[in-house]
Coordinates of C-alpha atoms in Angstrom, one line a residue:
Chain T
X30 CA 2.1 36.7 4.0
X31 CA 4.6 39.2 2.8
X32 CA 5.0 39.5 -0.8
X33 CA 8.7 38.7 -2.3
X34 CA 9.5 40.2 -5.5
X35 CA 11.9 38.5 -8.0
X36 CA 13.2 40.8 -10.8
X37 CA 15.3 40.3 -13.7
X38 CA 19.0 40.2 -12.5
X39 CA 21.8 39.9 -14.6
X40 CA 23.9 36.8 -13.7
X41 CA 27.6 35.7 -14.4
X42 CA 28.5 32.2 -14.2
X43 CA 31.9 33.3 -12.5
X44 CA 30.0 34.5 -9.5
X45 CA 28.0 31.2 -9.3
X46 CA 31.6 29.3 -9.2
X47 CA 33.2 32.0 -6.9
X48 CA 30.5 31.4 -4.5
X49 CA 30.2 27.6 -4.5
X50 CA 33.8 26.7 -4.9
X51 CA 35.1 27.7 -1.4
X52 CA 32.1 26.2 0.4
X53 CA 32.5 22.9 -1.6
X54 CA 36.0 22.7 -0.7
X55 CA 35.3 23.3 3.1
X56 CA 32.7 20.4 2.9
X57 CA 35.0 18.1 1.1
X58 CA 33.5 18.0 -2.5
X59 CA 35.6 17.9 -5.5
X60 CA 33.5 20.0 -8.1
X61 CA 34.4 20.3 -11.8
X62 CA 33.1 23.4 -13.3
X63 CA 32.1 23.7 -17.3
X64 CA 30.2 25.9 -19.3
X65 CA 28.0 25.5 -22.3
X66 CA 25.9 28.2 -23.8
X67 CA 25.6 30.4 -20.7
X68 CA 24.7 27.3 -18.4
X69 CA 26.9 26.1 -15.6
X70 CA 27.5 22.4 -15.4
X71 CA 29.0 21.0 -12.2
X72 CA 30.5 17.5 -12.3
X73 CA 30.7 15.8 -8.9
X74 CA 31.5 12.1 -7.6
X75 CA 28.2 10.0 -7.2
X76 CA 29.1 9.5 -3.3
X77 CA 28.9 13.4 -2.7
X78 CA 25.5 14.2 -4.2
X79 CA 23.5 14.5 -1.0
X80 CA 26.2 16.3 0.6
X81 CA 26.3 18.7 -2.2
X82 CA 22.8 19.1 -2.4
X83 CA 22.1 19.7 1.1
X84 CA 25.3 22.4 1.0
X85 CA 23.3 24.2 -1.9
X86 CA 20.1 24.1 -0.3
X87 CA 20.9 24.9 3.4
X88 CA 23.4 27.7 2.8
X89 CA 21.9 31.2 3.2
X90 CA 24.0 32.8 0.8
X91 CA 23.5 30.1 -2.0
X92 CA 20.1 29.1 -1.3
X93 CA 19.3 26.7 -4.1
X94 CA 15.8 26.0 -2.8
X95 CA 14.3 24.9 -5.8
X96 CA 14.6 21.7 -8.0
X97 CA 13.7 22.2 -11.5
X98 CA 13.9 18.4 -12.5
X99 CA 16.3 15.6 -12.2
X100 CA 16.5 13.1 -14.7
X101 CA 19.4 10.5 -16.2
X102 CA 21.0 10.0 -19.5
X103 CA 22.1 6.7 -20.8
X104 CA 25.5 7.1 -22.4
X105 CA 25.8 3.1 -22.7
X106 CA 29.1 2.7 -20.8
X107 CA 27.9 4.8 -18.1
X108 CA 24.7 6.6 -17.0
X109 CA 24.6 10.1 -15.8
X110 CA 22.4 11.8 -13.5
X111 CA 21.4 15.1 -14.0
X112 CA 20.2 17.4 -11.3
X113 CA 18.7 21.1 -12.3
X114 CA 18.7 23.6 -9.3
X115 CA 17.8 27.1 -9.2
X116 CA 18.1 29.9 -6.5
X117 CA 15.3 32.3 -6.4
X118 CA 17.4 34.8 -4.4
X119 CA 20.3 35.1 -6.8
X120 CA 18.7 34.0 -10.1
X121 CA 21.3 31.4 -10.4
X122 CA 20.8 28.3 -12.3
X123 CA 23.1 25.0 -12.0
X124 CA 23.0 21.6 -13.7
X125 CA 24.8 18.9 -11.4
X126 CA 26.1 15.9 -13.3
X127 CA 26.9 12.7 -11.5
X128 CA 28.3 9.6 -13.3
X129 CA 27.3 6.3 -12.4
X130 CA 28.4 2.7 -13.4
X131 CA 26.4 1.5 -16.4
X132 CA 26.0 -2.2 -15.3
X133 CA 24.8 -1.3 -11.6
X134 CA 23.8 2.2 -11.2
X135 CA 23.5 3.3 -7.5
X136 CA 23.0 6.7 -6.3
X137 CA 21.7 8.3 -2.9
X138 CA 18.3 9.9 -2.7
X139 CA 17.9 13.8 -2.5
X140 CA 14.3 13.4 -1.6
X141 CA 15.1 14.3 2.2
X142 CA 16.4 17.6 0.8
X143 CA 14.2 18.5 -2.1
X144 CA 10.9 16.7 -1.3
X145 CA 9.8 17.7 -5.0
X146 CA 12.7 15.3 -6.3
X147 CA 10.5 12.4 -4.9
X148 CA 8.5 11.5 -8.1
X149 CA 11.3 12.4 -10.3
X150 CA 13.4 9.9 -8.8
X151 CA 10.8 7.3 -9.1
X152 CA 10.4 7.9 -12.8
X153 CA 14.0 7.8 -13.2
X154 CA 14.6 4.8 -11.2
X155 CA 11.7 2.6 -13.3
X156 CA 12.9 4.3 -16.6
X157 CA 16.8 3.6 -16.3
X158 CA 17.0 0.9 -13.8
X159 CA 18.7 2.9 -11.3
X160 CA 18.7 1.8 -7.6
X161 CA 18.1 5.2 -5.6
X162 CA 19.1 4.3 -2.1
X163 CA 17.0 5.6 1.0
X164 CA 14.1 6.7 -1.2
X165 CA 10.9 6.6 1.0
X166 CA 8.5 5.1 -1.4
X167 CA 10.4 3.5 -4.6
X168 CA 7.5 1.9 -6.5
X169 CA 6.4 2.2 -10.1
X170 CA 4.9 5.5 -11.0
X171 CA 4.1 5.6 -14.7
X172 CA 4.9 2.2 -15.9
X173 CA 3.0 -1.1 -14.8
X174 CA 5.9 -3.0 -14.0
X175 CA 5.3 -5.7 -16.8
X176 CA 7.9 -4.8 -19.4
X177 CA 11.2 -6.3 -19.9
X178 CA 14.1 -3.9 -19.7
X179 CA 14.2 -0.3 -18.8
X180 CA 12.4 1.9 -21.4
X181 CA 14.8 4.7 -21.5
X182 CA 17.8 2.8 -22.0
X183 CA 19.4 2.7 -25.1
X184 CA 19.4 -1.2 -25.4
X185 CA 15.4 -0.9 -25.2
X186 CA 13.8 -1.2 -28.6
X187 CA 10.5 0.0 -29.3
X188 CA 8.4 -3.1 -30.6
X189 CA 6.0 -2.5 -33.2
X190 CA 3.4 -5.0 -33.4
X191 CA 2.6 -6.4 -36.9
X192 CA -0.8 -6.7 -37.5
X193 CA -2.3 -8.2 -40.8
X194 CA -4.8 -6.2 -42.5
X195 CA -8.2 -8.3 -42.5
X196 CA -10.4 -6.7 -45.0
X197 CA -14.1 -6.6 -43.6
X198 CA -16.6 -9.0 -44.9
X199 CA -18.5 -8.0 -47.9
X200 CA -22.2 -7.8 -46.9
X201 CA -24.3 -9.6 -49.5
Chain D
X6 CA -19.4 8.7 33.4
X7 CA -18.0 11.0 30.8
X8 CA -14.7 10.3 31.5
X9 CA -15.3 6.4 31.2
X10 CA -16.8 7.0 27.7
X11 CA -13.8 8.8 26.5
X12 CA -11.6 6.0 27.6
X13 CA -13.8 3.6 26.1
X14 CA -13.4 5.5 22.7
X15 CA -9.5 5.7 23.0
X16 CA -9.3 2.1 23.5
X17 CA -11.4 1.2 20.2
X18 CA -9.1 0.4 17.3
X19 CA -9.0 3.4 15.1
X20 CA -10.2 2.1 11.7
X21 CA -9.5 4.3 8.5
X22 CA -11.4 3.9 5.2
X23 CA -9.8 3.9 2.1
X24 CA -11.6 5.4 -0.6
X25 CA -10.7 5.0 -4.5
X26 CA -11.3 7.9 -6.4
X27 CA -11.1 7.9 -10.2
X28 CA -9.4 7.2 -12.8
X29 CA -12.6 8.2 -14.4
X30 CA -13.8 11.1 -12.2
X31 CA -14.8 14.1 -13.9
X32 CA -13.0 16.4 -11.2
X33 CA -9.8 14.9 -11.5
X34 CA -9.2 16.6 -14.9
X35 CA -8.5 13.6 -16.9
X36 CA -7.5 10.0 -15.9
X37 CA -6.2 10.3 -12.7
X38 CA -6.8 8.2 -9.8
X39 CA -6.0 8.6 -6.1
X40 CA -6.6 6.2 -3.0
X41 CA -7.6 8.6 -0.2
X42 CA -7.3 7.3 3.7
X43 CA -10.0 8.9 5.4
X44 CA -10.8 9.4 9.0
X45 CA -14.6 10.3 8.9
X46 CA -14.7 13.1 6.4
X47 CA -11.1 14.0 6.7
X48 CA -8.2 13.0 4.6
X49 CA -5.3 11.5 6.3
X50 CA -3.2 10.4 3.5
X51 CA -3.4 10.6 -0.4
X52 CA -1.6 7.9 -2.6
X53 CA -1.9 9.3 -6.1
X54 CA -1.7 6.8 -8.9
X55 CA -0.6 8.3 -12.3
X56 CA 0.4 6.8 -15.8
X57 CA -2.9 6.1 -17.3
X58 CA -1.9 8.7 -20.3
X59 CA 1.7 7.6 -20.4
X60 CA 2.5 7.6 -24.0
X61 CA 6.3 7.4 -23.7
X62 CA 7.0 10.8 -25.7
X63 CA 10.5 10.9 -24.3
X64 CA 11.4 7.6 -26.1
X65 CA 9.4 8.4 -29.0
X66 CA 11.7 11.4 -29.2
X67 CA 14.8 9.5 -29.4
X68 CA 13.6 8.0 -32.3
X69 CA 12.3 10.9 -34.4
X70 CA 13.9 13.8 -36.0
X71 CA 13.6 17.3 -34.3
X72 CA 10.8 18.3 -36.8
X73 CA 8.8 15.1 -36.6
X74 CA 8.7 15.2 -32.9
X75 CA 7.5 18.8 -32.7
X76 CA 3.5 17.9 -33.2
X77 CA 3.8 15.6 -30.2
X78 CA 4.7 18.7 -28.2
X79 CA 1.1 19.9 -28.5
X80 CA -0.2 16.8 -26.9
X81 CA 1.6 17.3 -23.5
X82 CA -0.4 19.9 -22.3
X83 CA -3.4 20.2 -24.5
X84 CA -4.9 23.3 -23.1
X85 CA -1.8 25.0 -23.8
X86 CA -0.2 23.6 -26.7
X87 CA 1.5 26.9 -28.3
X88 CA 3.3 27.2 -25.1
X89 CA 4.8 23.7 -25.2
X90 CA 5.6 24.3 -28.7
X91 CA 7.2 27.8 -27.9
X92 CA 9.3 26.1 -25.3
X93 CA 10.7 23.3 -27.5
X94 CA 11.4 25.6 -30.4
X95 CA 13.6 28.0 -28.1
X96 CA 15.4 24.8 -27.0
X97 CA 16.3 23.7 -30.3
X98 CA 17.2 27.0 -31.4
X99 CA 19.4 27.9 -28.6
X100 CA 21.3 24.6 -29.6
X101 CA 21.6 25.7 -33.0
X102 CA 22.4 29.3 -32.1
X103 CA 19.5 30.6 -34.2
X104 CA 17.2 33.6 -33.2
X105 CA 13.7 34.1 -34.5
X106 CA 13.3 37.4 -36.2
X107 CA 11.3 40.2 -34.3
X108 CA 8.0 39.7 -36.3
X109 CA 8.1 36.0 -35.5
X110 CA 8.7 36.7 -31.9
X111 CA 5.8 39.0 -31.5
X112 CA 3.6 36.3 -33.3
X113 CA 4.8 33.9 -30.9
X114 CA 4.0 35.9 -28.0
X115 CA 0.5 36.6 -29.4
X116 CA 0.2 32.9 -29.7
X117 CA 1.2 32.0 -26.3
X118 CA -0.6 34.7 -24.6
X119 CA -4.0 33.8 -26.3
X120 CA -3.5 30.3 -25.3
X121 CA -2.8 31.3 -21.8
X122 CA -6.2 33.1 -21.6
X123 CA -7.9 30.0 -23.3
X124 CA -6.2 27.7 -20.7
X125 CA -7.1 30.0 -17.7
X126 CA -10.8 30.2 -19.2
X127 CA -10.9 26.4 -18.7
X128 CA -9.6 26.8 -15.2
X129 CA -12.5 29.1 -14.3
X130 CA -15.0 26.8 -15.7
X131 CA -13.4 23.8 -14.0
X132 CA -13.2 25.7 -10.8
X133 CA -16.8 26.6 -10.7
X134 CA -17.9 22.9 -11.5
X135 CA -15.6 21.9 -8.4
X136 CA -17.5 23.9 -6.0
X137 CA -21.0 23.0 -7.7
X138 CA -21.7 25.6 -10.1
X139 CA -22.3 24.6 -13.7
X140 CA -22.8 28.2 -15.1
X141 CA -19.1 29.0 -15.5
X142 CA -18.1 26.0 -17.5
X143 CA -20.3 27.1 -20.2
X144 CA -19.5 30.9 -20.0
X145 CA -15.7 29.7 -19.7
X146 CA -15.8 27.6 -23.0
X147 CA -18.0 30.0 -24.9
X148 CA -15.1 32.8 -24.7
X149 CA -12.6 30.1 -25.3
X150 CA -14.5 29.4 -28.5
X151 CA -13.8 32.8 -30.0
X152 CA -9.9 32.4 -28.9
X153 CA -9.9 29.0 -30.9
X154 CA -11.5 30.4 -33.8
X155 CA -8.7 33.0 -33.8
X156 CA -6.2 30.3 -33.7
X157 CA -8.1 28.5 -36.4
X158 CA -7.3 31.6 -38.5
X159 CA -3.8 32.0 -37.5
X160 CA -2.6 28.2 -37.4
X161 CA -5.2 26.3 -39.0
X162 CA -5.8 24.3 -35.8
X163 CA -7.6 24.6 -32.6
X164 CA -5.9 22.5 -30.3
X165 CA -2.8 21.0 -31.9
X166 CA -1.4 23.6 -33.9
X167 CA 2.1 22.7 -35.1
X168 CA 2.3 26.4 -35.8
X169 CA 5.5 27.6 -34.2
X170 CA 8.3 26.3 -36.2
X171 CA 12.1 26.0 -35.2
X172 CA 13.4 29.7 -36.4
X173 CA 10.0 31.5 -36.8
X174 CA 6.5 30.5 -37.3
X175 CA 4.8 28.5 -40.2
X176 CA 3.0 31.3 -41.7
X177 CA 2.8 35.1 -41.5
X178 CA -0.1 36.3 -39.2
X179 CA -3.3 37.3 -41.2
X180 CA -4.9 40.8 -41.0
X181 CA -8.2 39.4 -40.0
X182 CA -6.5 38.2 -36.7
X183 CA -6.3 42.0 -35.6
X184 CA -10.2 42.4 -36.5
X185 CA -11.2 39.4 -34.7
X186 CA -8.9 39.9 -31.7
X187 CA -10.1 43.7 -31.4
X188 CA -13.8 42.8 -31.4
X189 CA -12.8 40.1 -29.0
X190 CA -11.1 42.7 -26.7
X191 CA -14.1 45.0 -26.7
X192 CA -16.5 42.3 -25.7
X193 CA -14.6 40.2 -23.4
X194 CA -13.6 42.5 -20.6
X195 CA -17.3 43.5 -20.1
X196 CA -18.3 39.8 -20.1
X197 CA -15.4 38.9 -17.8
X198 CA -16.7 41.6 -15.5
X199 CA -20.1 39.9 -15.3
X200 CA -18.7 36.4 -14.7
X201 CA -16.7 38.0 -11.8
X202 CA -19.6 39.4 -10.3
X203 CA -21.3 36.1 -10.7
X204 CA -18.4 33.8 -9.2
X205 CA -15.8 35.8 -7.6
X206 CA -17.7 37.8 -5.3
X207 CA -20.2 35.0 -4.7
X208 CA -20.6 34.4 -1.1
X209 CA -20.8 30.4 -1.3
X210 CA -17.8 30.4 -3.7
X211 CA -15.7 32.5 -1.3
X212 CA -16.6 30.2 1.6
X213 CA -15.5 27.1 -0.1
X214 CA -12.1 28.6 -1.5
X215 CA -11.0 30.9 1.1
X216 CA -8.6 29.6 3.8
X217 CA -8.5 26.1 2.1
X218 CA -5.3 24.7 1.2
X219 CA -3.1 27.2 2.5
X220 CA 0.5 26.7 1.3
X221 CA 3.6 28.4 2.5
X222 CA 6.3 29.6 0.2
X223 CA 9.1 27.8 1.6
X224 CA 7.2 24.4 1.1
X225 CA 6.4 25.4 -2.5
X226 CA 10.0 26.1 -3.2
X227 CA 11.0 22.6 -1.9
X228 CA 8.2 20.8 -3.7
X229 CA 9.2 22.3 -7.1
X230 CA 6.1 24.3 -7.5
X231 CA 5.9 26.9 -10.1
X232 CA 3.7 29.5 -12.1
X233 CA 0.3 30.7 -10.4
X234 CA 0.3 28.2 -7.7
X235 CA 3.6 29.7 -6.5
X236 CA 2.4 33.2 -7.1
X237 CA -0.8 32.7 -5.0
X238 CA 1.4 32.4 -2.3
X239 CA 3.0 35.8 -2.5
X240 CA 5.9 35.1 -4.7
X241 CA 6.2 37.7 -7.4
X242 CA 8.2 35.2 -9.8
X243 CA 7.4 34.7 -13.2
X244 CA 9.9 33.3 -15.9
X245 CA 8.5 36.1 -18.3
X246 CA 10.0 38.6 -16.1
X247 CA 13.1 37.0 -14.5
X248 CA 14.5 35.2 -17.7
X249 CA 12.8 37.1 -20.4
X250 CA 12.3 35.1 -23.5
X251 CA 11.1 35.9 -27.2
X252 CA 11.0 39.6 -26.3
X253 CA 8.9 39.6 -23.4
X254 CA 10.9 42.2 -22.0
X255 CA 9.3 44.7 -24.5
X256 CA 5.8 44.5 -23.0
X257 CA 4.5 46.2 -20.2
X258 CA 2.4 43.8 -17.9
X259 CA 1.8 43.3 -14.2
X260 CA 2.6 40.0 -12.2
X261 CA -0.5 39.3 -10.0
X262 CA 0.5 37.7 -6.6
X263 CA -1.9 36.5 -3.9
X264 CA -1.2 37.2 -0.4
X265 CA -2.8 34.3 1.5
X266 CA -1.5 31.4 -0.2
X267 CA -5.1 29.5 -0.5
X268 CA -7.0 28.2 -3.1
X269 CA -9.1 31.7 -3.7
X270 CA -5.7 33.5 -4.2
X271 CA -4.7 31.0 -6.9
X272 CA -8.0 31.6 -8.4
X273 CA -7.7 35.3 -8.4
X274 CA -4.0 35.2 -9.7
X275 CA -5.4 33.4 -12.9
X276 CA -8.4 35.6 -13.4
X277 CA -6.0 38.5 -13.1
X278 CA -3.4 36.9 -15.5
X279 CA -6.0 36.7 -18.1
X280 CA -6.7 40.4 -18.1
X281 CA -2.6 40.9 -18.3
X282 CA -2.4 38.5 -21.2
X283 CA -5.0 40.5 -22.8
X284 CA -2.8 43.7 -22.6
X285 CA 0.3 41.8 -23.9
X286 CA -1.7 40.5 -26.7
X287 CA -3.1 44.0 -27.7
X288 CA 0.3 45.6 -27.4
X289 CA 2.0 43.0 -29.7
X290 CA -0.7 43.3 -32.3
X291 CA -0.3 47.2 -32.2
X292 CA 3.4 47.2 -32.6
X293 CA 3.6 44.3 -34.9
X294 CA 7.5 44.7 -36.3
X295 CA 7.7 44.3 -40.1
X296 CA 10.0 41.6 -41.6
X297 CA 10.5 38.1 -41.9
X298 CA 8.3 35.6 -40.1
X299 CA 11.1 32.9 -40.0
X300 CA 14.7 32.8 -40.5
X301 CA 16.5 30.3 -43.2
X302 CA 17.2 27.0 -41.2
X303 CA 18.8 23.9 -42.9
X304 CA 16.2 21.4 -44.3
X305 CA 17.4 18.6 -42.2
X306 CA 18.1 20.1 -38.5
X307 CA 21.0 18.6 -37.0
X308 CA 22.1 20.7 -33.7
X309 CA 25.8 20.3 -32.8
X310 CA 26.8 18.3 -29.7
X311 CA 25.7 19.8 -26.4
X312 CA 23.0 20.0 -24.1
X313 CA 20.4 22.9 -23.0
X314 CA 17.8 23.0 -20.6
X315 CA 15.2 26.0 -21.6
X316 CA 12.4 26.8 -19.7
X317 CA 9.3 29.1 -20.1
X318 CA 6.3 30.2 -18.2
X319 CA 3.6 27.8 -19.5
X320 CA -0.2 28.2 -18.5
X321 CA 0.2 26.0 -15.4
X322 CA 3.8 27.0 -14.5
X323 CA 7.3 26.2 -15.6
X324 CA 7.5 24.1 -18.6
X325 CA 11.1 23.2 -19.6
X326 CA 12.9 20.8 -22.3
X327 CA 16.2 19.4 -21.5
X328 CA 17.7 18.3 -24.8
X329 CA 21.1 16.2 -25.2
X330 CA 22.1 16.5 -28.8
X331 CA 25.1 14.3 -30.3
X332 CA 25.0 16.1 -33.5
X333 CA 22.6 13.6 -34.9
X334 CA 19.0 14.7 -36.5
X335 CA 17.4 12.9 -33.6
X336 CA 17.8 14.2 -30.1
X337 CA 20.0 11.7 -28.0
X338 CA 17.8 12.2 -24.8
X339 CA 14.9 14.6 -24.4
X340 CA 13.5 15.2 -20.9
X341 CA 10.4 17.2 -20.4
X342 CA 10.0 18.9 -17.1
X343 CA 6.0 19.6 -16.7
X344 CA 4.3 21.6 -13.8
X345 CA 1.6 19.1 -13.5
X346 CA 3.8 16.3 -12.7
X347 CA 5.4 18.6 -9.8
X348 CA 2.0 19.9 -8.6
X349 CA 0.5 16.5 -8.5
X350 CA 3.6 15.3 -6.4
X351 CA 2.5 17.8 -3.9
X352 CA -0.9 16.8 -3.5
X353 CA -0.6 14.6 -0.6
X354 CA 1.3 17.4 1.2
X355 CA -1.5 19.9 0.1
X356 CA -4.5 18.1 0.6
X357 CA -4.1 15.9 3.9
X358 CA -5.6 17.0 6.8
X359 CA -8.6 18.7 4.8
X360 CA -11.9 17.5 4.1
X361 CA -12.6 15.3 0.9
X362 CA -14.6 18.0 -0.8
X363 CA -11.7 20.4 -0.3
X364 CA -9.4 17.9 -1.6
X365 CA -10.9 18.3 -5.0
X366 CA -11.0 22.0 -4.8
X367 CA -7.1 21.9 -3.9
X368 CA -6.6 19.7 -7.0
X369 CA -8.4 22.0 -9.1
X370 CA -6.5 25.1 -8.0
X371 CA -3.3 23.4 -9.4
X372 CA -5.0 23.3 -12.8
X373 CA -3.3 20.0 -13.5
X374 CA -3.3 18.5 -16.9
X375 CA -2.7 14.7 -17.1
X376 CA -1.6 14.8 -20.7
X377 CA 1.4 16.7 -19.4
X378 CA 1.8 14.9 -16.0
X379 CA 2.4 11.4 -17.7
X380 CA 3.8 12.5 -20.8

């Protein structure tokens, strides 16, 4: 196996935008870029996520081959899916955001593109109650499946079991 | 005659056996269970079952303040608690636009690297145990004990420290740390060489590890593997070098890489990393900058609105915190990305087609910790 060396590379978010924008336009994906603390956020429509991810992954110049994680955030009115991708070749990071309907969240699986997304999607599905379409094996991962509601939604409250303190019986 | 027998064998219904493994098995490194479908001695399919150590840390974080949550971070990957703390503090600092003073950064590097050595020594011991040797476990834990004693002087704790704080470290480094570390630095390389003679060059050990569980880098990228697992397959990628944090760019150290991508390479990478970490700690202790060990931070930490993802090179791979703040004293959402989660996800891919005994070795080579996998 040959050794590939990755070293510190100064990156500019404008380069990333310039590289992604024309390719996304030809693929027919509308991307809204924003920046925060040197991080690049891409907001896209929920129907385009699979198309956009496969574009980023398969394109030789972009080569976003690595998924750091994916998760969701519950904003009560809507749920936001967050995909964090990384390109080894260019040392680029992007965070993709997708808005889903809060009452009936449905999103396509990216598992066929990033196999590492498998468990992250399963975890997100059970924690937020998101229906992930075309996932090969969408069963419970961390939870037992007997809790009412979805734990990481904002309307799920932690229940504390109140227990009465019973002093130990005194020995005579 | 022979042909007939072959036809007969083909007609027989193929019956696979399902073997349950764990959750209390010692070589699963914690409470991890998998159901292996086996054909004779070979594994066809692995169905991992996790969640036995799920504590809902991400939900607890939403109900606690930033400072209150910090002690829990140690409990994720409990072999490398300071690395987790460092990452969490860096994330909150990035949100709040504060930077730790140079002295605190150097102390943080010392902590993180010493903890890396301690974690890799556990790996060294466990790897021996997995291949049937008990001695490395005792050796590994003996030297780890010396590091834990240094931690006790530094932070007052041995496994769960709560030492690195938002804005610096809790207290200044004591002068005895250098004395203890110098003693350790003198003795340990000699010992390490002896251990390597005992284990690394051992013929049985090599036969068990070499050409087992070979992983290609394209697959590792796709599965989200990181850390020594990735480096074992010839990818010279280290977050300490590529995205330097906490002043890592000041230190001189090498990134060991494997060439074959098998379990043995992953083992060698970790053993070499121990030596490199020793180098970093020695450099950091020699050139410790003077000044404050913490910056002034507000008593109630309220980061402004926004979201950040900060990652660093943990002991097992990329550990990261994604924090969404709405300007409150609690995080609105906190997601923890842990290397063990991604690596156990990969287990079916990596271990299928191997012998049962090799599957244990492959799982051991990822050096997973269930506390960090289940969260």
